[in-house]
JSON list of C-alpha atoms in Angstrom, two decimals:
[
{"chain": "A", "resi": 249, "resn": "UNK", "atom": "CA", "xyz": [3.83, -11.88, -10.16]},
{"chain": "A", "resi": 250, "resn": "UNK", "atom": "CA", "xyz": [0.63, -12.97, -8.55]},
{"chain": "A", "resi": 251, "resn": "UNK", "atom": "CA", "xyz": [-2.14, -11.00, -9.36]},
{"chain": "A", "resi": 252, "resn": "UNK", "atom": "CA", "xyz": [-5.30, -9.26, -6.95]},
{"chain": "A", "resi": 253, "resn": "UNK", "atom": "CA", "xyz": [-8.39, -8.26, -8.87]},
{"chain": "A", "resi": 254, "resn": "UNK", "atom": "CA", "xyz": [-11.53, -5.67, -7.39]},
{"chain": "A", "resi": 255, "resn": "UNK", "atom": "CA", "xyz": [-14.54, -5.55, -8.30]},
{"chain": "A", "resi": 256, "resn": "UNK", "atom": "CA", "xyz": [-15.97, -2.83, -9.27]},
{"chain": "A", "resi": 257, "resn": "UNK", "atom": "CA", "xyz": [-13.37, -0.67, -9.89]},
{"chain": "A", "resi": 258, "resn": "UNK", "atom": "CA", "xyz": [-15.83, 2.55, -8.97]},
{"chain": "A", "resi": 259, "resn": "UNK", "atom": "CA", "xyz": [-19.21, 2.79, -7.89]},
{"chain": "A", "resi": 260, "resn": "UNK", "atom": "CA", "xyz": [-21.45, 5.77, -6.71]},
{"chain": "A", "resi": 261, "resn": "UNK", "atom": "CA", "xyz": [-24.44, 4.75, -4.11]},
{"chain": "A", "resi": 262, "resn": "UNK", "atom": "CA", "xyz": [-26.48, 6.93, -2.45]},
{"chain": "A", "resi": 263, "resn": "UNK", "atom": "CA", "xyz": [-26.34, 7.91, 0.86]},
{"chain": "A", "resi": 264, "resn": "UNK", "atom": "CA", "xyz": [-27.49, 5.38, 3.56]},
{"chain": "A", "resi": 265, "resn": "UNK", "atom": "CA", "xyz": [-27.68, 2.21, 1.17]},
{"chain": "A", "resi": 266, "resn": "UNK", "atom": "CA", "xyz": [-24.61, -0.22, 1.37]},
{"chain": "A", "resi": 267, "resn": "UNK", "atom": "CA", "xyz": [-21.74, -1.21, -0.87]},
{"chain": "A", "resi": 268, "resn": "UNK", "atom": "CA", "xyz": [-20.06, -4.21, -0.87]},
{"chain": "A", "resi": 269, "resn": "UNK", "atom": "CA", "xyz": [-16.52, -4.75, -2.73]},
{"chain": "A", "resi": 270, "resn": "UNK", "atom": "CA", "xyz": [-14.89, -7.87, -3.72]},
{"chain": "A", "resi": 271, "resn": "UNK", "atom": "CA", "xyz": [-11.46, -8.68, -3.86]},
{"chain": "A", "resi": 272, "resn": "UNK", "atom": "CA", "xyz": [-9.80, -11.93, -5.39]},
{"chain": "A", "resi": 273, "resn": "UNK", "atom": "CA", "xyz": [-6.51, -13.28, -5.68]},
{"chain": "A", "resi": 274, "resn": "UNK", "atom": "CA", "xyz": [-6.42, -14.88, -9.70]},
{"chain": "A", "resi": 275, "resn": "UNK", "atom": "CA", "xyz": [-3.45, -16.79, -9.13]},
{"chain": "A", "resi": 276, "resn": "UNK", "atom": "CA", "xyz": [-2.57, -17.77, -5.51]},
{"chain": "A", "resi": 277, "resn": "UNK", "atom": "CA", "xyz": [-4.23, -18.69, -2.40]},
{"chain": "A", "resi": 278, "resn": "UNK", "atom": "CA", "xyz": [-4.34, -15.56, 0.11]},
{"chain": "A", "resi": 279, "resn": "UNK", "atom": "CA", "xyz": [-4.12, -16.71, 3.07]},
{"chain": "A", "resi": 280, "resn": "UNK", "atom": "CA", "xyz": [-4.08, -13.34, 4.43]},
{"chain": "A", "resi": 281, "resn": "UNK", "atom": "CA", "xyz": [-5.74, -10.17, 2.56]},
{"chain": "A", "resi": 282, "resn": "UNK", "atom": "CA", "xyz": [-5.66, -6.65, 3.64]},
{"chain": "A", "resi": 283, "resn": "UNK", "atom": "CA", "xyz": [-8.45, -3.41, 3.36]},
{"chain": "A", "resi": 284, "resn": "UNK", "atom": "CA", "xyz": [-6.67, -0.14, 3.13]},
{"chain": "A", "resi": 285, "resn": "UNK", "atom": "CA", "xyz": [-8.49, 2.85, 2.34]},
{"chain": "A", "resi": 286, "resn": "UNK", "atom": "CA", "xyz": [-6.23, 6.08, 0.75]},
{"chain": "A", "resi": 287, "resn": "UNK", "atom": "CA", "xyz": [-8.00, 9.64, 0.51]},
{"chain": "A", "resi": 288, "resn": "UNK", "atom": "CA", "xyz": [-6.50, 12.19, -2.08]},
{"chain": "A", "resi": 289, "resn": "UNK", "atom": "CA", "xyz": [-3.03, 12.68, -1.95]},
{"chain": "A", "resi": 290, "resn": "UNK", "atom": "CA", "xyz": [-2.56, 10.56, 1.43]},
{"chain": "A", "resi": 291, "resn": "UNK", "atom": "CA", "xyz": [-1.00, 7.30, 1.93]},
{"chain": "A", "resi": 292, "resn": "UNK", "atom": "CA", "xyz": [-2.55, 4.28, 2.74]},
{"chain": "A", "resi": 293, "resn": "UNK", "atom": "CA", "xyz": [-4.13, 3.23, 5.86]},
{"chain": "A", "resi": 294, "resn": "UNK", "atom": "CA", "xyz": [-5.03, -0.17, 7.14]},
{"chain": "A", "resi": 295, "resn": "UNK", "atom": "CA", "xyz": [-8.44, -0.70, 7.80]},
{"chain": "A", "resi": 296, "resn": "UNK", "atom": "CA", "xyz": [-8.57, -4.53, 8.77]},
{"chain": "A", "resi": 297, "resn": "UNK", "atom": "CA", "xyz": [-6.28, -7.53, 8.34]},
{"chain": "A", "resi": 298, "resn": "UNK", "atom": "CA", "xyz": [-8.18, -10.69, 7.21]},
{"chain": "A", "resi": 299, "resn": "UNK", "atom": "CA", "xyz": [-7.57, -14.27, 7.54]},
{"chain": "A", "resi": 300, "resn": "UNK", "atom": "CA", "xyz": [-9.00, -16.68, 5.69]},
{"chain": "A", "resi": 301, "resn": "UNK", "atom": "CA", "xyz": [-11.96, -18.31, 7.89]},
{"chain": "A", "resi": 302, "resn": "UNK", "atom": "CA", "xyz": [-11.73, -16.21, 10.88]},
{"chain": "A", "resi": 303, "resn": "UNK", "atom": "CA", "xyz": [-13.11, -13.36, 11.93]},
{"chain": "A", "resi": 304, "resn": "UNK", "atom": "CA", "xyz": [-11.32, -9.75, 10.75]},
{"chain": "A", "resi": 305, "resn": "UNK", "atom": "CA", "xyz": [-8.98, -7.95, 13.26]},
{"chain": "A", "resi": 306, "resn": "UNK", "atom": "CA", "xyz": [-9.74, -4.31, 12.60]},
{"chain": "A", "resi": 307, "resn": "UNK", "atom": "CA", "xyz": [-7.27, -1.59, 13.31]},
{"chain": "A", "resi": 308, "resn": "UNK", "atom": "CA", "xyz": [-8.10, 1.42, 16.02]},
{"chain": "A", "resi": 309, "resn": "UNK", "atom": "CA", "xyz": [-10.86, 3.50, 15.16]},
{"chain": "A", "resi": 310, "resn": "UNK", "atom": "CA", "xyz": [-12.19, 1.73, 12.72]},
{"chain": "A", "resi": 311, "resn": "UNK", "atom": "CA", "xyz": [-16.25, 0.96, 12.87]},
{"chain": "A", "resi": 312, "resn": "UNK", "atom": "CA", "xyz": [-16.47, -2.79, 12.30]},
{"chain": "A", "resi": 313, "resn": "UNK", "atom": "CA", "xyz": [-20.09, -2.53, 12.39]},
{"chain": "A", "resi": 314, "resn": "UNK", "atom": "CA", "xyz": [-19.82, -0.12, 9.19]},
{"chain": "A", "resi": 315, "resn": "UNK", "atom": "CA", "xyz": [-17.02, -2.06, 7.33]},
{"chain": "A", "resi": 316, "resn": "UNK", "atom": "CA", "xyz": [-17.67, -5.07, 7.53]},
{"chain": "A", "resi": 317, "resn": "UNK", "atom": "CA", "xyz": [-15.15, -7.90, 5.78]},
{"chain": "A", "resi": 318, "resn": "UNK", "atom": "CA", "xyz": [-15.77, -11.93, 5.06]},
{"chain": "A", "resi": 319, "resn": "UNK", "atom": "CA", "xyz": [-12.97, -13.61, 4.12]},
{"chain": "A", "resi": 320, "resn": "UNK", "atom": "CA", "xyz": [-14.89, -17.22, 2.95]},
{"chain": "A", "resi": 321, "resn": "UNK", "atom": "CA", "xyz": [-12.38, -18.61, 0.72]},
{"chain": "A", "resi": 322, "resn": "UNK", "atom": "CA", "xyz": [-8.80, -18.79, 0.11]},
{"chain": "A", "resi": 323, "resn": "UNK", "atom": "CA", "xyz": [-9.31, -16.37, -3.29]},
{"chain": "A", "resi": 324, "resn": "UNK", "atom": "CA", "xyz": [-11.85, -14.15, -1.82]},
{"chain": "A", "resi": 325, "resn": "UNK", "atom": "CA", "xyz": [-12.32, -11.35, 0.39]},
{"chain": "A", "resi": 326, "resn": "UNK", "atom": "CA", "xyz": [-14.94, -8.98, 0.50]},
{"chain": "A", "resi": 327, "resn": "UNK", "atom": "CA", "xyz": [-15.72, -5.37, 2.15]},
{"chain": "A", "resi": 328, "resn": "UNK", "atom": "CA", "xyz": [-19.32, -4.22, 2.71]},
{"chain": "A", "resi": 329, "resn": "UNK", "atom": "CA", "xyz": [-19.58, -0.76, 3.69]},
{"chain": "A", "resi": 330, "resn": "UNK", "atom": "CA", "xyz": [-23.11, -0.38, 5.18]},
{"chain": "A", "resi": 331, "resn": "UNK", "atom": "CA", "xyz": [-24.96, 2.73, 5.70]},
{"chain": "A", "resi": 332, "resn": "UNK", "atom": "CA", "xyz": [-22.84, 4.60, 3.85]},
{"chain": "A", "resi": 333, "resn": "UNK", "atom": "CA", "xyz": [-22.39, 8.25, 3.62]},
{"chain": "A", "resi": 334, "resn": "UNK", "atom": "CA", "xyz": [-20.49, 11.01, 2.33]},
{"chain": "A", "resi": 335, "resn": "UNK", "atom": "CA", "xyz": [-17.62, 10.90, 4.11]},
{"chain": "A", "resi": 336, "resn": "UNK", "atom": "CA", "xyz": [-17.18, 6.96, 3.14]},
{"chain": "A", "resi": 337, "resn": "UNK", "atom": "CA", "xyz": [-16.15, 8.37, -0.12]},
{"chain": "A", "resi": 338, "resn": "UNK", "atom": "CA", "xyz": [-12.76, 7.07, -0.58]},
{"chain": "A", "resi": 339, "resn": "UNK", "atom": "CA", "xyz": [-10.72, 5.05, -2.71]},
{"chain": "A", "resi": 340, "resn": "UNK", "atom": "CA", "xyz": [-9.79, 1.12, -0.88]},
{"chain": "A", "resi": 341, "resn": "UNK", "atom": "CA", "xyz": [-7.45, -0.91, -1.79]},
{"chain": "A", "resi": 342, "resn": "UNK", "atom": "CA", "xyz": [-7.27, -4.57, -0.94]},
{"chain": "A", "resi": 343, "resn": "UNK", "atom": "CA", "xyz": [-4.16, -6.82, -0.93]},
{"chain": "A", "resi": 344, "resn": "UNK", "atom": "CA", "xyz": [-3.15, -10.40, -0.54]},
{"chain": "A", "resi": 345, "resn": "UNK", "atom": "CA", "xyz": [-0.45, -12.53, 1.13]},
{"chain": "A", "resi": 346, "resn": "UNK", "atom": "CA", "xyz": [0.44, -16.40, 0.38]},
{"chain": "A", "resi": 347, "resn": "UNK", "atom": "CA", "xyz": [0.90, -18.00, 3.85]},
{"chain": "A", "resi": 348, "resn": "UNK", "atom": "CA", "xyz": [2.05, -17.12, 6.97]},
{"chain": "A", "resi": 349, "resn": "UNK", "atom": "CA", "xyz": [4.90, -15.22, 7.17]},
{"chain": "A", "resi": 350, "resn": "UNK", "atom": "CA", "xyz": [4.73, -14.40, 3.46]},
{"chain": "A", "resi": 351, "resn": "UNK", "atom": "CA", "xyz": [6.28, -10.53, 3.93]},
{"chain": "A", "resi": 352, "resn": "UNK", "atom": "CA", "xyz": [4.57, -9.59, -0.03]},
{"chain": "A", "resi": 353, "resn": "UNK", "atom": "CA", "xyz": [1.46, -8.19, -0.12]},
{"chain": "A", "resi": 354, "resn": "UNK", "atom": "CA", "xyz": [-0.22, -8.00, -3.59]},
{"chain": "A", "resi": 355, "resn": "UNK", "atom": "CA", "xyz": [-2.05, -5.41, -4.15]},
{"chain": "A", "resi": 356, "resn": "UNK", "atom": "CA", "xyz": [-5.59, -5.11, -6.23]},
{"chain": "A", "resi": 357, "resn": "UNK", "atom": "CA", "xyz": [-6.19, -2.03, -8.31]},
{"chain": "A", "resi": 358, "resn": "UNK", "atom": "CA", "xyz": [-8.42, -0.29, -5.88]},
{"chain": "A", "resi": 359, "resn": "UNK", "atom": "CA", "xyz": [-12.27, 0.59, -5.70]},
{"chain": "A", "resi": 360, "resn": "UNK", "atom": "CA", "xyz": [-13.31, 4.49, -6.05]},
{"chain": "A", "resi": 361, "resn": "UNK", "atom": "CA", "xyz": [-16.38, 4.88, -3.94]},
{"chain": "A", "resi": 362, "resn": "UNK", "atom": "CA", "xyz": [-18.67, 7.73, -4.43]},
{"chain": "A", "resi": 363, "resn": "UNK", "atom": "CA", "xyz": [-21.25, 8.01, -1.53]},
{"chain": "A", "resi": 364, "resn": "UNK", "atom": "CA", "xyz": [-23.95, 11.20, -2.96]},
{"chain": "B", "resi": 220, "resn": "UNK", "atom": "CA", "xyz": [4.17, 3.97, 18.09]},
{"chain": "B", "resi": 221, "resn": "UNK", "atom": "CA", "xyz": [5.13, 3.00, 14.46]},
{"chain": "B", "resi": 222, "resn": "UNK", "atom": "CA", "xyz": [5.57, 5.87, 11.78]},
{"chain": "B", "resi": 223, "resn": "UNK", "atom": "CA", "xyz": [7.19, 6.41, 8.83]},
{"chain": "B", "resi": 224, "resn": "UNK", "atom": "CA", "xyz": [7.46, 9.90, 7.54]},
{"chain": "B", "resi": 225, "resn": "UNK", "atom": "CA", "xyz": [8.66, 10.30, 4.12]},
{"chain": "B", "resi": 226, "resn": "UNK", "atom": "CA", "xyz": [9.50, 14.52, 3.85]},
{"chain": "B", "resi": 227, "resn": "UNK", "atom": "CA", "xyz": [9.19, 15.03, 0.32]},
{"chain": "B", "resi": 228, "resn": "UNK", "atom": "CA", "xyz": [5.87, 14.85, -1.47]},
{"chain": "B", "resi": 229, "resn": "UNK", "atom": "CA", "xyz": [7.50, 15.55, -4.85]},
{"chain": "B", "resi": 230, "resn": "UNK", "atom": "CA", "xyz": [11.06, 15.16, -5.90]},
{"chain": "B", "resi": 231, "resn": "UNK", "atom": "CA", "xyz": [11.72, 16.04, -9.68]},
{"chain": "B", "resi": 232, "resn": "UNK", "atom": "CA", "xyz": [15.02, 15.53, -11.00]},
{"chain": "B", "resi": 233, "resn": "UNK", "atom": "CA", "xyz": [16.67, 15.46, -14.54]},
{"chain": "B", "resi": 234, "resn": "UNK", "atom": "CA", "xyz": [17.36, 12.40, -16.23]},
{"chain": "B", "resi": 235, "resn": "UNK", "atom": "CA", "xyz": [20.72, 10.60, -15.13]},
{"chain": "B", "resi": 236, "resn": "UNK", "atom": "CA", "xyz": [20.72, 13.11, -12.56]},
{"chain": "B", "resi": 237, "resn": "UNK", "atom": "CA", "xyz": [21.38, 10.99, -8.85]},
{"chain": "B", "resi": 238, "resn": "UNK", "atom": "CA", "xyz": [18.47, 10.15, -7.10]},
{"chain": "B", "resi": 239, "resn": "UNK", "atom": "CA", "xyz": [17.45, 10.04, -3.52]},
{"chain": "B", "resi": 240, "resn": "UNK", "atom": "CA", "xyz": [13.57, 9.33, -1.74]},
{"chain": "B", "resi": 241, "resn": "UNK", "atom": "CA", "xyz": [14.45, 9.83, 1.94]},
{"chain": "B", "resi": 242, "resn": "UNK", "atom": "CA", "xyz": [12.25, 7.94, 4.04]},
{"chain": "B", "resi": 243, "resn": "UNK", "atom": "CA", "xyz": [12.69, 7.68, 8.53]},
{"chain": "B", "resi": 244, "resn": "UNK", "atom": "CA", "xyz": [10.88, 5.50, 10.69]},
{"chain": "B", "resi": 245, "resn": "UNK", "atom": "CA", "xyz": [9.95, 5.44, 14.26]},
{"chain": "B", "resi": 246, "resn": "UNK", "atom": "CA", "xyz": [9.84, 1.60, 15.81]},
{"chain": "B", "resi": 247, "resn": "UNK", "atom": "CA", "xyz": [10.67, -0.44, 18.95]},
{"chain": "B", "resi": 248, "resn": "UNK", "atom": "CA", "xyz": [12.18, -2.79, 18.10]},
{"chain": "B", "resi": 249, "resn": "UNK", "atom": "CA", "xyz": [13.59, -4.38, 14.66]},
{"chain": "B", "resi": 250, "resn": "UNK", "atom": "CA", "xyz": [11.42, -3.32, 11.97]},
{"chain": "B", "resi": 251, "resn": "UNK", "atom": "CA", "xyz": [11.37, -4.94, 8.14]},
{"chain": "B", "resi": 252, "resn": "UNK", "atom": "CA", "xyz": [11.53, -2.23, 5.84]},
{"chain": "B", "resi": 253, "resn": "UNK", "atom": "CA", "xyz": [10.09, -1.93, 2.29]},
{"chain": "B", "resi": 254, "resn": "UNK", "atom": "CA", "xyz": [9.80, 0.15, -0.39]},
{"chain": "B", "resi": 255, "resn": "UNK", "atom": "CA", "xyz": [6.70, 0.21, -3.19]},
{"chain": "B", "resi": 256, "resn": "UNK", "atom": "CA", "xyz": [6.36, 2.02, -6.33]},
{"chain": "B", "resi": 257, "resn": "UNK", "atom": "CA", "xyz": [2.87, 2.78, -8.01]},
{"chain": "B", "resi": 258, "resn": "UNK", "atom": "CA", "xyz": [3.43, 3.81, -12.12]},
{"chain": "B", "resi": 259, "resn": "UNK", "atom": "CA", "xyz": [0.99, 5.83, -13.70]},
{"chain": "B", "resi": 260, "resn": "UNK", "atom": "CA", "xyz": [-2.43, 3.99, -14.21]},
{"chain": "B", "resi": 261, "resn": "UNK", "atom": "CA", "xyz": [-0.50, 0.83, -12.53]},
{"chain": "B", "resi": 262, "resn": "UNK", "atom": "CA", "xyz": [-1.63, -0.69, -8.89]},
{"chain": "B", "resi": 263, "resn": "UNK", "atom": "CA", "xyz": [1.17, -0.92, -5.85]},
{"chain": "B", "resi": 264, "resn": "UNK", "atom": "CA", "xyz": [3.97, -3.02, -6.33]},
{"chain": "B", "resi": 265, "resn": "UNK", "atom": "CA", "xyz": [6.77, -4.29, -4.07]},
{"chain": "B", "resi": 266, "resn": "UNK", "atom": "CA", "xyz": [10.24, -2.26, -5.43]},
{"chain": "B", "resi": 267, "resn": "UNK", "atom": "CA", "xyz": [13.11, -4.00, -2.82]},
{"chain": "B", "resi": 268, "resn": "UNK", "atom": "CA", "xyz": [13.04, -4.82, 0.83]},
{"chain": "B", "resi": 269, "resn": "UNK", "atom": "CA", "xyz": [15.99, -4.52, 3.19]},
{"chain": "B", "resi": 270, "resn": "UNK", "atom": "CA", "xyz": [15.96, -7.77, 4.13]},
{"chain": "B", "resi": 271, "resn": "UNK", "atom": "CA", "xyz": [17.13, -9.07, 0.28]},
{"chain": "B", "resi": 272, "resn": "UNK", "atom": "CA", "xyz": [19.79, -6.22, 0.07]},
{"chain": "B", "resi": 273, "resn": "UNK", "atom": "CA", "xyz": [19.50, -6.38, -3.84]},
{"chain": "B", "resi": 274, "resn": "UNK", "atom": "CA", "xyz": [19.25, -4.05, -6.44]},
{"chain": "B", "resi": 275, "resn": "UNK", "atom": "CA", "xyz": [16.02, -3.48, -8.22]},
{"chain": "B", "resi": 276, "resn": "UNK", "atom": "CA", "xyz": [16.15, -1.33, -11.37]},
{"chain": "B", "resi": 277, "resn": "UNK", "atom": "CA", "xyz": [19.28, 0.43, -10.41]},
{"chain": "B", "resi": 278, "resn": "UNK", "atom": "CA", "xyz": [17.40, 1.35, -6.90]},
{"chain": "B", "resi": 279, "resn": "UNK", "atom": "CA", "xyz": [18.95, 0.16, -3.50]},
{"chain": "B", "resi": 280, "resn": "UNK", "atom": "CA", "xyz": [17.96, 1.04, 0.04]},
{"chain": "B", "resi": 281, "resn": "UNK", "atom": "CA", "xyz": [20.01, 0.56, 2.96]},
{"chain": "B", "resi": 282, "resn": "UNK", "atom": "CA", "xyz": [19.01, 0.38, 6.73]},
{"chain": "B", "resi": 283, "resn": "UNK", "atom": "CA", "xyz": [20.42, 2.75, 8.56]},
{"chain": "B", "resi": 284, "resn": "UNK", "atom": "CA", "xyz": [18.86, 1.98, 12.35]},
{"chain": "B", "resi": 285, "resn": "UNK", "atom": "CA", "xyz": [21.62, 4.73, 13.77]},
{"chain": "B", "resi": 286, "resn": "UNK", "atom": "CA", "xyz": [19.63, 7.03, 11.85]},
{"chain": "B", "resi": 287, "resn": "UNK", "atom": "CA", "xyz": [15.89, 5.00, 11.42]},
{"chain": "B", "resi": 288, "resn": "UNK", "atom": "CA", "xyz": [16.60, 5.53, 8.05]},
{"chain": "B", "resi": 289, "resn": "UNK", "atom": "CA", "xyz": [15.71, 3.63, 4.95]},
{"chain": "B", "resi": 290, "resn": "UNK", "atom": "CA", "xyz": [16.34, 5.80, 2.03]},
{"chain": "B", "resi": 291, "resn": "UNK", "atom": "CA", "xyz": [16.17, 4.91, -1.39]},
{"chain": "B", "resi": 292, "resn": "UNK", "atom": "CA", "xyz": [18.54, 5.67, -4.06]},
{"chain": "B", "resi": 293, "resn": "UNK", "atom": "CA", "xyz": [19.51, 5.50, -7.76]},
{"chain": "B", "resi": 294, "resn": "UNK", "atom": "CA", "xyz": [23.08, 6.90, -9.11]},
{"chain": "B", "resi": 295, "resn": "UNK", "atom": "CA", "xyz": [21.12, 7.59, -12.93]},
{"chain": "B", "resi": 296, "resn": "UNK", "atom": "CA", "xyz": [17.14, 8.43, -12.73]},
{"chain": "B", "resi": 297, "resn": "UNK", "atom": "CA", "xyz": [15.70, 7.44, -16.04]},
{"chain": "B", "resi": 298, "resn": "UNK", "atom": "CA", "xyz": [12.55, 8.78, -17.34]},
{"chain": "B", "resi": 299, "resn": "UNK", "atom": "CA", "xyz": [10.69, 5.38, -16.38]},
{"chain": "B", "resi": 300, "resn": "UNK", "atom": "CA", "xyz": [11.17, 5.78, -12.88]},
{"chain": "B", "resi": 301, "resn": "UNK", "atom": "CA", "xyz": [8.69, 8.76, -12.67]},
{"chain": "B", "resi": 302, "resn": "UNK", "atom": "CA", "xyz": [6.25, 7.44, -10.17]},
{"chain": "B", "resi": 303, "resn": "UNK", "atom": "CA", "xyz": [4.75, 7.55, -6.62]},
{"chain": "B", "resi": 304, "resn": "UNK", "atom": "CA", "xyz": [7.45, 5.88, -4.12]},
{"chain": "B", "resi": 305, "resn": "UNK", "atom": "CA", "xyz": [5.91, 4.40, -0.78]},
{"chain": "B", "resi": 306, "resn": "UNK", "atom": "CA", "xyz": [8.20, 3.45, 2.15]},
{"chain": "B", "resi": 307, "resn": "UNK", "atom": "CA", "xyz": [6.68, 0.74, 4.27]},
{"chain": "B", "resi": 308, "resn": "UNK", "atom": "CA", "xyz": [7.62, -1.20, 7.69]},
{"chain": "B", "resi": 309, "resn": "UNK", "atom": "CA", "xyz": [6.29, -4.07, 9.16]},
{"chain": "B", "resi": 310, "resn": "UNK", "atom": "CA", "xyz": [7.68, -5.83, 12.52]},
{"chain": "B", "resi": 311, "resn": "UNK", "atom": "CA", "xyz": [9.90, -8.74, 12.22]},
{"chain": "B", "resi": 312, "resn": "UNK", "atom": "CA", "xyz": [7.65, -11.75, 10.91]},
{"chain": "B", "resi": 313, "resn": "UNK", "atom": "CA", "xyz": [4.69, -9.45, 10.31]},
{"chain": "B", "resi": 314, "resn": "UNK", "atom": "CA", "xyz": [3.06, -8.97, 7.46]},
{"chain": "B", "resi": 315, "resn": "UNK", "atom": "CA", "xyz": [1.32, -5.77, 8.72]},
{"chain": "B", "resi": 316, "resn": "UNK", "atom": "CA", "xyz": [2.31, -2.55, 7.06]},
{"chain": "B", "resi": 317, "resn": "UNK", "atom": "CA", "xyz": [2.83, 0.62, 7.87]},
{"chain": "B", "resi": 318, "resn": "UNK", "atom": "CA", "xyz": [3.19, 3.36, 5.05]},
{"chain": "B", "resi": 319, "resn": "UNK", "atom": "CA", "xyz": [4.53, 6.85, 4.53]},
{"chain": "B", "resi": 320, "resn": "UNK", "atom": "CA", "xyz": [2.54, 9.66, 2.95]},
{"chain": "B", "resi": 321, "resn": "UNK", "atom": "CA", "xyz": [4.95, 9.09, -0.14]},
{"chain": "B", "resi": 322, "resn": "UNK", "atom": "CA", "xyz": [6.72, 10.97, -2.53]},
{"chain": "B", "resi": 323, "resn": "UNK", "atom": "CA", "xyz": [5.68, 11.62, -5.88]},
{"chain": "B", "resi": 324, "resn": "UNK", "atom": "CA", "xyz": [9.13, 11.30, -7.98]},
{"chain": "B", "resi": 325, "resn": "UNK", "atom": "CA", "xyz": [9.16, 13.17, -11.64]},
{"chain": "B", "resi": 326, "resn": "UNK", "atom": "CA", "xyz": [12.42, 12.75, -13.68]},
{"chain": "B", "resi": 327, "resn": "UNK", "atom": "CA", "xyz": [12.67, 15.50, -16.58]},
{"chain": "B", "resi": 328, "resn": "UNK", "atom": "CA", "xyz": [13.79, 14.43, -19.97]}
]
C-alpha cells in the first residue's frame, strides 16, 4: 500500500517557541492530506483538511493562526504549531489521499509533541 | 451532527471465540462507513469499507441504516487480531472522516 512518512517522529520544545512537522507521501501524489491530532486514549480528531496549492480548510475551533499547514507540493504537507504551549502536547497524525474522490486515507506514523 | 460512538473501549475474547466491535452512527443523510485497525507499534490502516462488502481477514461489516449500525464481526478471533479497531464515516463522495473513540480488542490465547 502507499506509504505516509513524519518527520520527526517526537520532539520536545519549550514553551512559546514553534514546531513545525512534516508529512510526505513516499509513493503517491496526495492530492489531499489530513492533520488529526489524538490525546491519550481518545480517538482522532480532524484538525484541517489540505489541498494541494490552496489554502487549508480548518475544522471548528481550531486556531489557524496557531496551526498553521502548507501544503506546497503534491508529496508534502507540513504543520507548524507556533507559540506553543503545554497544552499543545499531543500526538498528530497526518494522512494522505490520491485524487479527488479517493475514499483511502493513508495514514503517517504520527508525531509525539512535548511542549515543557 | 455526525458521530460515531463505538461503546466498548476494550473487548477481550478467547481465541476462536466469535467476535463482535459494535460501532452506531448519527448522520443525515447516506454516510460511507469504514472501519481501521492500528496493530501494536503499527500506524492506521484501512480494514474494509461498506461500500466493497468484502471480507478482510475473516472480518465483515454490514450497514445496518434501520439501526445506524456498522458493526464489525469475525466468526473465529485469532490471536493476530488483537488491536485497536476505529469505526469511521465520511459523507457520500467525501473523503472527510469522522472517527469513534475505538475499541481496544485483546484475544486470549
Amino acid at each position: 500500500g502507499a506509504v505516509v512518512s513524519q518527520h520527526p517522529s517526537w520532539v520536545i520544545c519549550k514553551s512559546g517557541t514553534s514546531v513545525k512537522i512534516e508529512c510526505r507521501s513516499l509513493d503517491f501524489q496526495a492530492t489531499t492530506m489530513f492533520w488529526y491530532r489524538q490525546f491519550p486514549k481518545q480517538s482522532l480528531m480532524l484538525m484541517a483538511t489540505s489541498n494541494e496549492g490552496s489554502k487549508a480548510t480548518y475544522e471548528q475551533g481550531v486556531e489557524k493562526d496557531k496551526f498553521l499547514i502548507n501544503h506546497a507540493s503534491l508529496t508534502l504537507s507540513t504543520l507548524t504549531v507556533t507559540s506553543a504551549h503545554p497544552e499543545d502536547s499531543s500526538f498528530y497524525i497526518c494522512s494522505g489521499a490520491a485524487g479527488a474522490g479517493s475514499y483511502e486515507q493513508y495514514f503517517g506514523p504520527g508525531t509525539r509533541l512535548t511542549v515543557t | 451532527a455526525q458521530r460515531v460512538t463505538q461503546p466498548e473501549k476494550l473487548l477481550s475474547v478467547f481465541k476462536g471465540a466469535p467476535v463482535e466491535l459494535k460501532c452506531n452512527y448519527s448522520y443525515s443523510g447516506s454516510p460511507e462507513l469504514f472501519w481501521y485497525v492500528q496493530y501494536s507499534r503499527q500506524r492506521l490502516q484501512l480494514l474494509l469499507r461498506h461500500i466493497s462488502r468484502e471480507s478482510i481477514k475473516g472480518f465483515t461489516a454490514d450497514l445496518n441504516k434501520g439501526e445506524t449500525s456498522f458493526h464489525l464481526k469475525k466468526p473465529f478471533a485469532q490471536e493476530e487480531d488483537s488491536a485497536m479497531y476505529y469505526c469511521a464515516l465520511s459523507g457520500p463522495g467525501a473523503q472527510k472522516l469522522v472517527f469513534g473513540q475505538g475499541t481496544r480488542l485483546t484475544i486470549n490465547p
